[in-house]
Coordinates of C-alpha atoms in Angstrom, one line a residue:
M67 CA -97.4 -166.6 155.9
R68 CA -97.2 -164.2 153.1
T69 CA -99.5 -164.5 150.3
E70 CA -97.7 -165.3 147.0
H71 CA -97.9 -162.5 144.6
I72 CA -96.7 -163.0 141.0
L73 CA -95.9 -160.1 138.7
I74 CA -96.3 -161.0 134.9
I75 CA -94.7 -158.6 132.5
R76 CA -95.5 -158.1 128.8
F77 CA -95.4 -155.0 127.0
S78 CA -95.0 -154.9 123.1
A79 CA -97.9 -155.4 120.6
L80 CA -101.5 -155.8 121.3
G81 CA -101.9 -159.1 119.8
D82 CA -98.9 -160.5 121.8
V83 CA -100.5 -159.0 125.1
A84 CA -103.9 -160.5 124.1
M85 CA -102.5 -164.0 123.7
M86 CA -101.6 -163.8 127.4
V87 CA -105.2 -163.7 128.3
P88 CA -106.3 -167.3 128.2
V89 CA -103.2 -168.3 130.1
V90 CA -103.5 -165.5 132.8
S91 CA -107.1 -166.4 133.2
S92 CA -106.4 -170.4 133.4
F93 CA -103.6 -169.6 135.8
A94 CA -105.7 -167.4 138.1
R95 CA -108.6 -169.8 138.3
Q96 CA -106.5 -172.8 138.9
Y97 CA -104.5 -171.1 141.7
P98 CA -107.2 -168.9 143.4
H99 CA -104.9 -168.4 146.5
L100 CA -102.3 -166.6 144.5
R101 CA -102.4 -162.8 143.9
I102 CA -101.4 -161.8 140.2
T103 CA -100.5 -158.7 138.7
V104 CA -100.1 -158.1 135.0
L105 CA -97.8 -155.1 134.0
S106 CA -98.3 -153.8 130.6
R107 CA -99.3 -150.6 128.7
S108 CA -102.2 -149.0 130.3
F109 CA -104.8 -149.3 127.5
M110 CA -104.5 -153.1 127.8
R111 CA -106.3 -152.9 131.0
P112 CA -109.9 -154.1 129.6
L113 CA -108.2 -157.4 128.7
F114 CA -107.5 -158.1 132.4
E115 CA -109.6 -156.4 134.6
N116 CA -112.4 -158.8 135.0
I117 CA -111.0 -162.1 134.1
A118 CA -110.6 -163.4 137.7
P119 CA -111.0 -162.0 141.3
N120 CA -107.2 -162.4 142.0
V121 CA -105.9 -160.6 138.9
G122 CA -105.0 -157.1 139.0
F123 CA -103.6 -154.7 136.4
M124 CA -100.7 -152.2 136.5
G125 CA -100.3 -149.8 133.6
A126 CA -96.8 -148.2 132.6
D127 CA -95.6 -146.3 129.7
L128 CA -92.0 -147.2 128.9
N129 CA -91.8 -144.5 126.3
K130 CA -92.5 -141.4 128.3
E131 CA -93.0 -141.9 132.2
Y132 CA -90.4 -144.7 132.4
H133 CA -88.0 -144.1 129.6
G134 CA -84.5 -145.0 129.7
I135 CA -82.3 -146.5 132.5
K136 CA -83.6 -143.9 135.0
G137 CA -87.2 -144.5 134.2
L138 CA -86.8 -148.3 134.4
N139 CA -85.1 -147.8 137.7
A140 CA -88.1 -145.7 139.1
L141 CA -90.4 -148.5 137.7
Y142 CA -88.6 -151.1 139.5
R143 CA -88.8 -149.2 142.8
R144 CA -92.6 -149.0 142.1
L145 CA -92.6 -152.7 141.6
V146 CA -90.6 -153.6 144.6
A147 CA -93.0 -151.8 146.9
K148 CA -95.8 -154.2 145.7
N149 CA -94.0 -157.2 147.5
F150 CA -94.0 -159.6 144.7
T151 CA -92.7 -163.0 145.3
A152 CA -92.0 -164.2 141.8
V153 CA -91.6 -162.5 138.3
A154 CA -92.7 -163.8 135.0
D155 CA -91.2 -162.0 132.0
M156 CA -93.3 -162.9 129.1
H157 CA -91.5 -160.5 126.9
N158 CA -87.7 -161.0 127.0
V159 CA -86.5 -158.0 125.5
L160 CA -84.0 -155.4 126.5
R161 CA -86.3 -153.4 128.8
S162 CA -87.8 -156.4 130.4
N163 CA -84.4 -158.1 130.7
Y164 CA -83.1 -155.1 132.7
L165 CA -86.0 -155.3 135.1
R166 CA -85.4 -159.1 135.4
M167 CA -81.8 -158.5 136.2
R168 CA -82.8 -156.2 138.9
F169 CA -85.2 -158.7 140.5
N170 CA -82.5 -161.4 140.1
A171 CA -79.9 -159.3 141.9
D172 CA -82.5 -159.0 144.8
R173 CA -82.9 -162.7 144.8
Y174 CA -86.6 -162.8 143.5
R175 CA -87.8 -166.0 141.7
V176 CA -87.7 -164.9 138.1
E177 CA -88.4 -166.8 134.6
H178 CA -88.6 -165.7 131.2
I179 CA -90.1 -166.7 127.9
N180 CA -88.0 -168.9 125.4
K181 CA -88.8 -167.5 122.1
N182 CA -87.0 -170.2 120.3
R183 CA -85.4 -167.8 117.7
R184 CA -83.5 -170.9 116.1
G185 CA -86.8 -172.5 115.3
R186 CA -88.1 -169.3 113.8
R187 CA -85.2 -168.8 111.7
E188 CA -85.4 -172.4 110.2
L189 CA -88.9 -171.9 109.6
T190 CA -88.5 -168.5 107.6
R191 CA -85.2 -168.8 106.0
K192 CA -85.0 -168.5 102.3
D193 CA -83.5 -172.0 101.4
G194 CA -83.9 -175.2 103.2
K195 CA -87.0 -174.2 105.2
K196 CA -88.0 -176.6 108.2
L197 CA -91.7 -176.4 108.1
V198 CA -92.2 -177.4 111.6
Q199 CA -94.9 -176.4 114.0
Q200 CA -93.4 -174.3 116.7
K201 CA -95.0 -173.9 120.2
S202 CA -97.9 -171.4 120.4
S203 CA -97.3 -168.2 122.4
F204 CA -100.2 -169.9 124.7
E205 CA -97.7 -172.7 125.4
K206 CA -94.7 -170.6 125.8
Y207 CA -96.4 -168.3 128.3
A208 CA -97.6 -171.4 130.2
D209 CA -94.1 -172.8 130.2
V210 CA -92.8 -169.7 132.0
L211 CA -95.4 -170.4 134.7
E212 CA -94.4 -174.1 135.1
R213 CA -90.9 -173.2 135.5
L214 CA -91.7 -170.8 138.4
G215 CA -93.7 -173.7 140.0
Y216 CA -97.1 -173.3 138.7
P217 CA -97.9 -176.0 136.0
V218 CA -101.1 -174.6 134.2
E219 CA -103.8 -176.4 132.0
L220 CA -105.2 -174.0 129.5
K221 CA -108.9 -173.6 129.8
F222 CA -110.6 -170.6 128.6
D223 CA -113.8 -169.7 126.8
S224 CA -114.3 -166.1 126.6
L225 CA -113.8 -162.6 128.1
F226 CA -117.6 -162.4 128.4
P227 CA -120.3 -164.8 129.5
S228 CA -121.8 -167.2 127.1
G229 CA -123.7 -165.3 124.5
G230 CA -121.6 -162.1 124.6
C231 CA -121.6 -159.1 127.0
P232 CA -125.0 -157.5 126.9
M233 CA -125.7 -155.0 124.0
A234 CA -127.2 -152.4 126.3
E235 CA -123.8 -150.5 126.3
I236 CA -123.6 -149.9 122.7
E237 CA -126.9 -150.7 121.2
S238 CA -127.6 -146.8 120.6
A239 CA -124.4 -146.7 118.6
V240 CA -124.6 -149.9 116.4
G241 CA -128.2 -150.7 116.5
N242 CA -130.2 -153.8 117.4
K243 CA -129.0 -157.0 116.0
E244 CA -132.3 -158.4 115.4
E245 CA -132.9 -155.8 112.7
C246 CA -130.3 -157.5 110.5
R247 CA -129.7 -161.2 110.0
Q248 CA -126.0 -161.3 109.9
W249 CA -123.3 -159.1 111.6
I250 CA -119.9 -159.6 110.0
G251 CA -116.7 -158.0 111.2
V252 CA -113.9 -157.1 108.7
A253 CA -110.5 -156.1 110.0
P254 CA -108.5 -155.4 106.5
F255 CA -105.2 -154.0 108.1
A256 CA -102.1 -155.1 109.9
A257 CA -98.9 -153.6 110.9
H258 CA -96.7 -154.8 107.8
A259 CA -97.5 -155.2 104.4
G260 CA -96.9 -158.8 104.3
K261 CA -99.9 -159.5 106.3
V262 CA -102.3 -157.3 104.4
Y263 CA -104.6 -158.8 101.9
P264 CA -105.0 -156.2 98.8
L265 CA -107.4 -153.6 99.9
E266 CA -109.3 -153.9 96.6
K267 CA -109.9 -157.5 96.9
T268 CA -111.0 -157.0 100.6
R269 CA -113.6 -154.4 99.0
E270 CA -114.6 -157.1 96.6
V271 CA -115.2 -159.8 99.3
I272 CA -117.4 -157.1 101.2
E273 CA -119.3 -156.4 97.8
M274 CA -119.8 -160.2 97.3
L275 CA -120.9 -160.8 100.7
L276 CA -123.7 -157.9 100.6
G277 CA -124.7 -159.1 97.2
K278 CA -125.6 -162.5 98.7
Y279 CA -126.7 -161.2 102.1
P280 CA -128.2 -157.7 101.5
S281 CA -129.6 -157.6 105.0
A282 CA -126.2 -158.1 106.5
R283 CA -124.3 -155.4 108.6
I284 CA -120.7 -155.3 108.1
F285 CA -118.5 -153.5 110.8
L286 CA -115.1 -152.2 109.7
F287 CA -112.3 -152.5 112.3
G288 CA -109.0 -150.6 112.3
G289 CA -107.2 -147.4 113.5
G290 CA -105.1 -144.7 112.2
E291 CA -106.0 -141.8 110.3
K292 CA -105.1 -143.3 106.9
E293 CA -106.9 -146.6 107.5
V294 CA -110.2 -144.7 108.9
G295 CA -110.1 -142.7 105.9
I296 CA -110.2 -145.9 103.6
M297 CA -113.0 -147.3 105.7
D298 CA -114.9 -144.1 105.5
E299 CA -114.8 -144.4 101.6
W300 CA -116.0 -148.0 101.7
A301 CA -118.8 -147.1 104.1
A302 CA -120.0 -143.9 102.0
A303 CA -120.3 -146.6 98.9
M304 CA -121.9 -149.3 100.8
P305 CA -124.3 -148.0 103.6
Q306 CA -124.5 -151.6 105.3
C307 CA -120.9 -150.9 106.4
G308 CA -120.1 -149.2 109.7
V309 CA -116.8 -147.7 110.6
V310 CA -116.2 -148.8 114.2
P311 CA -113.9 -146.2 115.3
R312 CA -116.6 -143.6 114.1
L313 CA -119.2 -145.8 116.0
L314 CA -117.7 -146.7 119.3
H315 CA -115.2 -145.1 121.6
G316 CA -113.0 -147.2 123.9
F317 CA -111.3 -150.7 123.7
R318 CA -114.0 -152.5 125.8
N319 CA -116.9 -151.3 123.5
E320 CA -115.2 -152.8 120.6
L321 CA -114.8 -156.1 122.4
I322 CA -118.6 -156.1 123.2
L323 CA -119.2 -155.8 119.3
M324 CA -117.0 -158.3 118.5
S325 CA -118.7 -160.9 120.9
H326 CA -122.1 -160.4 118.9
L327 CA -120.5 -161.0 115.5
D328 CA -121.5 -164.0 113.7
V329 CA -117.9 -164.1 112.1
M330 CA -114.9 -161.9 111.8
L331 CA -112.7 -161.5 108.8
S332 CA -109.1 -160.5 109.8
M333 CA -105.5 -160.5 108.7
D334 CA -102.9 -162.2 111.0
S335 CA -103.3 -159.4 113.4
A336 CA -104.6 -158.1 116.8
N337 CA -108.1 -158.2 115.8
M338 CA -107.8 -161.9 114.9
H339 CA -106.8 -162.4 118.8
L340 CA -109.4 -160.1 120.2
A341 CA -112.3 -161.7 118.3
S342 CA -110.9 -165.0 119.4
L343 CA -110.9 -163.9 123.1
V344 CA -114.8 -163.3 122.9
A345 CA -115.2 -166.7 121.3
T346 CA -116.0 -165.3 117.9
P347 CA -115.2 -167.4 114.7
V348 CA -112.2 -165.8 112.9
V349 CA -111.5 -166.3 109.1
S350 CA -108.0 -165.1 109.1
I351 CA -105.8 -164.5 106.0
W352 CA -102.2 -165.4 106.0
G353 CA -99.6 -164.0 103.6
A354 CA -95.9 -163.6 104.5
T355 CA -96.5 -165.2 108.0
H356 CA -97.6 -168.6 108.8
P357 CA -99.5 -170.2 111.7
F358 CA -96.4 -172.5 112.1
A359 CA -95.0 -169.7 113.8
G360 CA -97.3 -170.2 116.9
F361 CA -99.5 -167.1 116.5
N362 CA -103.0 -168.7 115.5
G363 CA -105.9 -167.0 117.5
W364 CA -107.1 -169.0 120.6
N365 CA -109.3 -171.9 119.7
Q366 CA -109.5 -171.0 116.0
P367 CA -109.4 -174.3 114.0
W368 CA -107.0 -174.8 110.9
E369 CA -109.8 -174.7 108.4
N370 CA -110.5 -171.0 109.3
L371 CA -107.1 -170.1 108.0
I372 CA -106.9 -168.9 104.5
Q373 CA -103.3 -169.3 103.1
T374 CA -101.6 -170.4 99.8
D375 CA -99.2 -173.0 99.6
L376 CA -95.8 -171.4 98.3
P377 CA -92.2 -172.6 98.7
C378 CA -91.2 -169.1 99.9
R379 CA -93.8 -169.1 102.7
P380 CA -93.2 -168.2 105.4
C381 CA -90.6 -165.6 104.7
S382 CA -91.1 -163.6 108.0
I383 CA -92.4 -164.0 111.4
F384 CA -94.1 -160.7 111.8
G385 CA -94.5 -159.7 108.1
N386 CA -92.0 -157.1 108.1
M387 CA -89.7 -158.5 105.5
P388 CA -89.4 -157.5 102.0
C389 CA -91.2 -160.1 99.6
H390 CA -88.4 -162.2 97.9
R391 CA -90.6 -162.5 94.7
G392 CA -91.5 -158.9 94.7
D393 CA -95.1 -159.7 94.0
Y394 CA -96.7 -160.8 97.3
A395 CA -98.3 -163.8 95.5
C396 CA -98.9 -165.3 98.9
L397 CA -101.6 -162.7 99.3
N398 CA -102.5 -161.7 95.8
G399 CA -103.0 -165.5 94.8
I400 CA -106.1 -165.7 97.3
A401 CA -109.2 -165.6 95.4
P402 CA -112.0 -163.5 97.1
E403 CA -114.4 -166.3 96.3
S404 CA -112.7 -168.7 98.5
I405 CA -112.8 -166.2 101.4
V406 CA -116.5 -165.5 100.9
A407 CA -117.1 -169.4 100.9
R408 CA -115.4 -169.8 104.1
I409 CA -117.3 -166.9 105.7
E410 CA -120.5 -168.1 104.4
D411 CA -120.2 -171.4 106.5
F412 CA -120.9 -169.3 109.5
L413 CA -124.0 -167.3 107.9
K414 CA -126.0 -170.2 106.8

């Protein structure tokens, strides 16, 4: 009898792919007789390569190597050679839809995610909002597997063993934690303006924390030339701050560092999800977006979410829509003191 081999497809943003980890891990451990392959962008590999013995990873670049219809056909031929028995499309966009169409035509078992776009529109419309909690992405991913015939109970603790991955791999770059009483992560950026707390206020939060905890070490997470430049300025003014892209190289090393933080301050962004995957408490800031859309971090309690109650919120699922008011009151109205107070709960 041929071993069942399940293909799970998800490209897109890092945060969306990261939210698959608890689901794939639970799935793999509850069905150890299955072979599971995750298809995503190559740099996502560290999220999946060690989560279970029966999980493999396959990288593909849809913008270069497999661009356009010709590229997707080449990718399909590569996938068919792997002898999959079922396909879970966790993305449901044009390119994954094309692959799904090819699999369907060849009579594979195929299911795809239901993004519930109607519920999202009702949640974010300007007038007559319906503030209803949508299914989380974790639940939606699990629903796809259930429709394939594999109901999954979501059980996941961390990418790393209890206590975090050993520091030996990164200690020479970030130092020994015993030398500082508190390690705090700060991820001040996000892909869209509607998610970003004003940078001058984020800096104020950092200054307040260092005033209260002068022996603390603060690690600044982010990427991109402009973002790293801003973090460099902060680190030059506040020596207790370290710019993670300057200190560490490689996605896995950043995850190791996150696993040793006492707390992470993040926007509604990928770093919120990554820290959640290594069982680090995350104080997250929500502006134009809202946790009702289903994108809260894994196992992060509601009290860790900092947000303001405004009738215009949420105005966007992804934070990419112009502010109706023009002033981003959802973000500007959050006092730095309230953020510091919540972070302190994890430092005392």
